[in-house]
Amino acid sequence: MLSYKEEKMKVYFAFSIRGGSPDEEVIQTVYRLLKDMGHEVTTEFNINWKKRERYMSDEDIYRRDVEALKKSDIVLAEVSKPSLGVGYEISLGEKLGKRVVCLAKEGIHLSAMINGNPNLDLISYKDKNDLTEKLLRFFNKI
């Protein structure tokens, strides 16, 4: 049986959308885990991004995402696929004083701007089960 820490957070979950197709299985795994733990995912609108973003202007997407990031307690970014947008969100989160956690599949050669940044937490994972276990441990200790 999984146990969760009582404190609930607002989580900004960033992942590559236009920079490369996201790993749907990983995205859904993280999203479901966060919801199961009782956290609010402030970027819930991105989970069905294919349907929604085609009806929005770039300016509207920018404003929506920045507002969601400002309201969040923590930024969780899947960085296995390079993405200018995710990099921007990580930087903005850091600038706003948010805790930023990057998730990357083991063996991925990350940018030095991510890998070398002492202000970021980095969680490397083998597969969705390993990622689930590591995220549970992470959220239960913060």
PDB file of C-alpha atoms in Angstrom, residues 12-119:
ATOM      1  CA  TYR A  12       3.594  22.913 -12.314  1.00  0.00           C
ATOM      2  CA  PHE A  13       4.339  19.882 -14.506  1.00  0.00           C
ATOM      3  CA  ALA A  14       6.361  20.832 -17.601  1.00  0.00           C
ATOM      4  CA  PHE A  15       7.216  18.552 -20.511  1.00  0.00           C
ATOM      5  CA  SER A  16       8.136  18.862 -24.179  1.00  0.00           C
ATOM      6  CA  ILE A  17       5.164  19.462 -26.437  1.00  0.00           C
ATOM      7  CA  ARG A  18       6.360  21.227 -29.578  1.00  0.00           C
ATOM      8  CA  GLY A  19      10.037  20.324 -29.099  1.00  0.00           C
ATOM      9  CA  GLY A  20       9.281  16.651 -29.610  1.00  0.00           C
ATOM     10  CA  SER A  21       6.444  14.325 -28.825  1.00  0.00           C
ATOM     11  CA  PRO A  22       6.283  13.653 -25.112  1.00  0.00           C
ATOM     12  CA  ASP A  23       6.563  10.105 -23.792  1.00  0.00           C
ATOM     13  CA  GLU A  24       2.833   9.701 -23.173  1.00  0.00           C
ATOM     14  CA  GLU A  25       3.314   6.772 -20.787  1.00  0.00           C
ATOM     15  CA  VAL A  26       5.702   8.752 -18.570  1.00  0.00           C
ATOM     16  CA  ILE A  27       3.526  11.881 -18.679  1.00  0.00           C
ATOM     17  CA  GLN A  28       0.398   9.938 -17.714  1.00  0.00           C
ATOM     18  CA  THR A  29       2.280   8.045 -14.973  1.00  0.00           C
ATOM     19  CA  VAL A  30       3.533  11.276 -13.380  1.00  0.00           C
ATOM     20  CA  TYR A  31       0.168  13.008 -13.738  1.00  0.00           C
ATOM     21  CA  ARG A  32      -1.781  10.114 -12.168  1.00  0.00           C
ATOM     22  CA  LEU A  33       0.742   9.785  -9.332  1.00  0.00           C
ATOM     23  CA  LEU A  34       0.536  13.498  -8.490  1.00  0.00           C
ATOM     24  CA  LYS A  35      -3.274  13.366  -8.496  1.00  0.00           C
ATOM     25  CA  ASP A  36      -3.312  10.140  -6.434  1.00  0.00           C
ATOM     26  CA  MET A  37      -1.083  11.844  -3.873  1.00  0.00           C
ATOM     27  CA  GLY A  38      -3.611  14.675  -3.641  1.00  0.00           C
ATOM     28  CA  HIS A  39      -1.462  17.341  -5.282  1.00  0.00           C
ATOM     29  CA  GLU A  40      -2.991  19.919  -7.602  1.00  0.00           C
ATOM     30  CA  VAL A  41      -1.459  19.867 -11.082  1.00  0.00           C
ATOM     31  CA  THR A  42      -1.608  23.494 -12.233  1.00  0.00           C
ATOM     32  CA  THR A  43      -0.829  22.442 -15.808  1.00  0.00           C
ATOM     33  CA  GLU A  44      -3.625  19.886 -16.009  1.00  0.00           C
ATOM     34  CA  PHE A  45      -4.670  21.576 -19.256  1.00  0.00           C
ATOM     35  CA  ASN A  46      -1.457  20.286 -20.894  1.00  0.00           C
ATOM     36  CA  ILE A  47      -2.349  16.632 -20.365  1.00  0.00           C
ATOM     37  CA  ASN A  48      -4.710  16.852 -23.368  1.00  0.00           C
ATOM     38  CA  TRP A  49      -2.558  19.388 -25.206  1.00  0.00           C
ATOM     39  CA  LYS A  50      -3.223  18.021 -28.698  1.00  0.00           C
ATOM     40  CA  LYS A  51      -6.900  18.950 -28.464  1.00  0.00           C
ATOM     41  CA  ARG A  52      -6.686  22.309 -26.732  1.00  0.00           C
ATOM     42  CA  GLU A  53      -3.665  24.209 -28.005  1.00  0.00           C
ATOM     43  CA  ARG A  54      -4.701  24.261 -31.636  1.00  0.00           C
ATOM     44  CA  TYR A  55      -7.477  26.671 -30.631  1.00  0.00           C
ATOM     45  CA  MET A  56      -5.225  29.033 -28.655  1.00  0.00           C
ATOM     46  CA  SER A  57      -2.827  31.729 -29.790  1.00  0.00           C
ATOM     47  CA  ASP A  58       0.802  31.564 -28.690  1.00  0.00           C
ATOM     48  CA  GLU A  59       0.210  34.674 -26.563  1.00  0.00           C
ATOM     49  CA  ASP A  60      -2.713  33.024 -24.762  1.00  0.00           C
ATOM     50  CA  ILE A  61      -0.672  29.881 -24.118  1.00  0.00           C
ATOM     51  CA  TYR A  62       2.200  31.990 -22.750  1.00  0.00           C
ATOM     52  CA  ARG A  63      -0.070  33.973 -20.398  1.00  0.00           C
ATOM     53  CA  ARG A  64      -1.870  30.846 -19.193  1.00  0.00           C
ATOM     54  CA  ASP A  65       1.378  28.967 -18.505  1.00  0.00           C
ATOM     55  CA  VAL A  66       3.100  31.871 -16.726  1.00  0.00           C
ATOM     56  CA  GLU A  67       0.069  32.366 -14.464  1.00  0.00           C
ATOM     57  CA  ALA A  68      -0.041  28.644 -13.676  1.00  0.00           C
ATOM     58  CA  LEU A  69       3.678  28.680 -12.841  1.00  0.00           C
ATOM     59  CA  LYS A  70       3.304  31.699 -10.550  1.00  0.00           C
ATOM     60  CA  LYS A  71       0.524  29.929  -8.607  1.00  0.00           C
ATOM     61  CA  SER A  72       2.582  26.753  -8.152  1.00  0.00           C
ATOM     62  CA  ASP A  73       4.627  25.660  -5.159  1.00  0.00           C
ATOM     63  CA  ILE A  74       7.037  23.543  -7.189  1.00  0.00           C
ATOM     64  CA  VAL A  75       8.072  23.010 -10.821  1.00  0.00           C
ATOM     65  CA  LEU A  76       8.416  19.414 -11.992  1.00  0.00           C
ATOM     66  CA  ALA A  77       9.991  19.222 -15.459  1.00  0.00           C
ATOM     67  CA  GLU A  78      10.488  16.146 -17.630  1.00  0.00           C
ATOM     68  CA  VAL A  79      13.702  17.017 -19.490  1.00  0.00           C
ATOM     69  CA  SER A  80      14.506  13.837 -21.426  1.00  0.00           C
ATOM     70  CA  LYS A  81      13.607  15.609 -24.692  1.00  0.00           C
ATOM     71  CA  PRO A  82      15.179  19.000 -25.367  1.00  0.00           C
ATOM     72  CA  SER A  83      12.610  21.792 -25.342  1.00  0.00           C
ATOM     73  CA  LEU A  84      13.039  25.561 -25.412  1.00  0.00           C
ATOM     74  CA  GLY A  85       9.704  25.966 -23.641  1.00  0.00           C
ATOM     75  CA  VAL A  86      10.594  23.625 -20.784  1.00  0.00           C
ATOM     76  CA  GLY A  87      13.979  25.340 -20.418  1.00  0.00           C
ATOM     77  CA  TYR A  88      12.192  28.693 -20.193  1.00  0.00           C
ATOM     78  CA  GLU A  89       9.765  27.328 -17.585  1.00  0.00           C
ATOM     79  CA  ILE A  90      12.646  25.932 -15.512  1.00  0.00           C
ATOM     80  CA  SER A  91      14.453  29.280 -15.633  1.00  0.00           C
ATOM     81  CA  LEU A  92      11.312  31.241 -14.761  1.00  0.00           C
ATOM     82  CA  GLY A  93      10.561  28.883 -11.886  1.00  0.00           C
ATOM     83  CA  GLU A  94      14.084  29.344 -10.564  1.00  0.00           C
ATOM     84  CA  LYS A  95      13.821  33.138 -10.944  1.00  0.00           C
ATOM     85  CA  LEU A  96      10.527  33.136  -9.012  1.00  0.00           C
ATOM     86  CA  GLY A  97      12.126  31.172  -6.179  1.00  0.00           C
ATOM     87  CA  LYS A  98      10.273  27.929  -6.861  1.00  0.00           C
ATOM     88  CA  ARG A  99      11.830  24.567  -6.117  1.00  0.00           C
ATOM     89  CA  VAL A 100      12.588  22.987  -9.501  1.00  0.00           C
ATOM     90  CA  VAL A 101      12.844  19.231  -9.985  1.00  0.00           C
ATOM     91  CA  CYS A 102      13.983  17.785 -13.311  1.00  0.00           C
ATOM     92  CA  LEU A 103      13.158  14.240 -14.395  1.00  0.00           C
ATOM     93  CA  ALA A 104      15.330  12.487 -16.991  1.00  0.00           C
ATOM     94  CA  LYS A 105      15.582   8.969 -18.332  1.00  0.00           C
ATOM     95  CA  GLU A 106      18.870   7.328 -17.428  1.00  0.00           C
ATOM     96  CA  GLY A 107      21.430   7.574 -20.215  1.00  0.00           C
ATOM     97  CA  ILE A 108      20.133  10.881 -21.598  1.00  0.00           C
ATOM     98  CA  HIS A 109      22.889  13.423 -22.218  1.00  0.00           C
ATOM     99  CA  LEU A 110      21.485  16.511 -20.501  1.00  0.00           C
ATOM    100  CA  SER A 111      22.435  20.108 -21.136  1.00  0.00           C
ATOM    101  CA  ALA A 112      25.101  21.418 -18.762  1.00  0.00           C
ATOM    102  CA  MET A 113      22.625  24.185 -17.886  1.00  0.00           C
ATOM    103  CA  ILE A 114      20.439  21.512 -16.271  1.00  0.00           C
ATOM    104  CA  ASN A 115      22.999  18.959 -15.150  1.00  0.00           C
ATOM    105  CA  GLY A 116      25.392  21.557 -13.744  1.00  0.00           C
ATOM    106  CA  ASN A 117      22.852  23.784 -11.995  1.00  0.00           C
ATOM    107  CA  PRO A 118      23.183  23.357  -8.214  1.00  0.00           C
ATOM    108  CA  ASN A 119      19.752  24.956  -7.679  1.00  0.00           C
TER     109      ASN A 119
END
